mmCIF file of C-alpha atoms in Angstrom:
data_model
loop_
_atom_site.group_PDB
_atom_site.id
_atom_site.type_symbol
_atom_site.label_atom_id
_atom_site.label_comp_id
_atom_site.label_asym_id
_atom_site.label_seq_id
_atom_site.Cartn_x
_atom_site.Cartn_y
_atom_site.Cartn_z
ATOM 1 C CA UNK A 1 -7.896 -4.042 -27.531
ATOM 2 C CA UNK A 2 -8.541 -6.808 -30.037
ATOM 3 C CA UNK A 3 -5.586 -8.647 -31.515
ATOM 4 C CA UNK A 4 -4.699 -11.915 -33.232
ATOM 5 C CA UNK A 5 -2.641 -14.691 -31.669
ATOM 6 C CA UNK A 6 -0.745 -16.499 -34.428
ATOM 7 C CA UNK A 7 0.735 -19.924 -33.677
ATOM 8 C CA UNK A 8 2.638 -21.787 -36.382
ATOM 9 C CA UNK A 9 4.790 -24.826 -36.988
ATOM 10 C CA UNK A 10 6.998 -25.579 -39.974
ATOM 11 C CA UNK A 11 6.833 -29.280 -39.224
ATOM 12 C CA UNK A 12 9.620 -31.345 -40.726
ATOM 13 C CA UNK A 13 10.979 -28.639 -43.032
ATOM 14 C CA UNK A 14 14.691 -28.829 -43.768
ATOM 15 C CA UNK A 15 17.162 -26.313 -42.356
ATOM 16 C CA UNK A 16 17.411 -24.286 -45.580
ATOM 17 C CA UNK A 17 13.654 -23.780 -45.710
ATOM 18 C CA UNK A 18 13.565 -22.787 -42.041
ATOM 19 C CA UNK A 19 16.403 -20.278 -42.520
ATOM 20 C CA UNK A 20 14.739 -18.707 -45.558
ATOM 21 C CA UNK A 21 11.434 -18.469 -43.704
ATOM 22 C CA UNK A 22 12.995 -16.774 -40.669
ATOM 23 C CA UNK A 23 14.863 -14.344 -42.919
ATOM 24 C CA UNK A 24 11.627 -13.342 -44.649
ATOM 25 C CA UNK A 25 9.736 -13.088 -41.359
ATOM 26 C CA UNK A 26 12.268 -11.330 -39.095
ATOM 27 C CA UNK A 27 14.689 -9.780 -41.600
ATOM 28 C CA UNK A 28 18.474 -10.147 -41.521
ATOM 29 C CA UNK A 29 21.769 -8.292 -41.804
ATOM 30 C CA UNK A 30 23.453 -8.649 -45.190
ATOM 31 C CA UNK A 31 27.248 -8.245 -45.219
ATOM 32 C CA UNK A 32 29.126 -7.995 -48.495
ATOM 33 C CA UNK A 33 32.655 -7.366 -49.728
ATOM 34 C CA UNK A 34 34.359 -8.777 -46.586
ATOM 35 C CA UNK A 35 32.337 -6.612 -44.213
ATOM 36 C CA UNK A 36 32.844 -3.372 -46.095
ATOM 37 C CA UNK A 37 29.119 -2.955 -46.695
ATOM 38 C CA UNK A 38 26.402 -3.843 -44.212
ATOM 39 C CA UNK A 39 22.712 -3.746 -45.107
ATOM 40 C CA UNK A 40 19.675 -4.396 -42.929
ATOM 41 C CA UNK A 41 17.145 -6.385 -44.969
ATOM 42 C CA UNK A 42 13.627 -5.929 -43.610
ATOM 43 C CA UNK A 43 11.227 -8.754 -42.932
ATOM 44 C CA UNK A 44 7.452 -8.956 -42.702
ATOM 45 C CA UNK A 45 7.459 -8.193 -38.975
ATOM 46 C CA UNK A 46 9.272 -4.901 -39.578
ATOM 47 C CA UNK A 47 6.103 -3.592 -41.238
ATOM 48 C CA UNK A 48 3.589 -5.042 -38.746
ATOM 49 C CA UNK A 49 3.173 -4.133 -35.085
ATOM 50 C CA UNK A 50 3.717 -7.335 -33.125
ATOM 51 C CA UNK A 51 4.871 -8.881 -29.878
ATOM 52 C CA UNK A 52 6.753 -12.186 -29.823
ATOM 53 C CA UNK A 53 5.456 -14.365 -26.994
ATOM 54 C CA UNK A 54 7.424 -17.591 -27.525
ATOM 55 C CA UNK A 55 9.072 -19.327 -30.451
ATOM 56 C CA UNK A 56 6.463 -19.577 -33.207
ATOM 57 C CA UNK A 57 3.836 -17.575 -31.252
ATOM 58 C CA UNK A 58 3.098 -13.926 -32.083
ATOM 59 C CA UNK A 59 0.457 -11.380 -31.092
ATOM 60 C CA UNK A 60 -0.345 -8.811 -33.750
ATOM 61 C CA UNK A 61 -3.122 -6.477 -34.792
ATOM 62 C CA UNK A 62 -2.740 -7.340 -38.501
ATOM 63 C CA UNK A 63 -2.199 -11.043 -39.145
ATOM 64 C CA UNK A 64 -2.806 -11.068 -42.925
ATOM 65 C CA UNK A 65 0.818 -10.583 -44.124
ATOM 66 C CA UNK A 66 2.092 -13.108 -41.580
ATOM 67 C CA UNK A 67 -0.489 -15.723 -42.537
ATOM 68 C CA UNK A 68 0.249 -15.127 -46.226
ATOM 69 C CA UNK A 69 3.950 -15.858 -45.652
ATOM 70 C CA UNK A 70 3.134 -18.921 -43.554
ATOM 71 C CA UNK A 71 0.923 -20.309 -46.318
ATOM 72 C CA UNK A 72 3.754 -19.875 -48.840
ATOM 73 C CA UNK A 73 5.912 -22.114 -46.652
ATOM 74 C CA UNK A 74 3.045 -24.590 -46.038
ATOM 75 C CA UNK A 75 3.212 -24.189 -42.276
ATOM 76 C CA UNK A 76 0.550 -25.384 -39.863
ATOM 77 C CA UNK A 77 -1.267 -22.241 -38.743
ATOM 78 C CA UNK A 78 -3.616 -21.465 -35.858
ATOM 79 C CA UNK A 79 -5.007 -17.931 -35.525
ATOM 80 C CA UNK A 80 -7.048 -16.899 -32.479
ATOM 81 C CA UNK A 81 -8.859 -13.676 -31.608
ATOM 82 C CA UNK A 82 -7.716 -12.361 -28.219
ATOM 83 C CA UNK A 83 -8.396 -9.345 -26.039
ATOM 84 C CA UNK A 84 -5.312 -7.661 -24.607
ATOM 85 C CA UNK A 85 -4.837 -4.806 -22.152
ATOM 86 C CA UNK A 86 -1.532 -3.487 -23.498
ATOM 87 C CA UNK A 87 -0.700 -1.772 -26.760
ATOM 88 C CA UNK A 88 1.334 -3.704 -29.297
#
């Protein structure tokens, strides 16, 4: 099966930028009104089949939405074509 290996680095981005990026990529749990309401906010990876290999390294079959988000945050991006034996 063909897939894309996406490697990225945010470089010297500050902690606020990193947090916002990870929230958009992975999603987060939103708690309001002293824990009375809990919402799961979806990220980009909730809509794309993927496998997380290491920090900042993902294997996916559709890299376009991930690369688009990475470009918004001006990250260094490396995308490789790979052949894998398992299903994502």
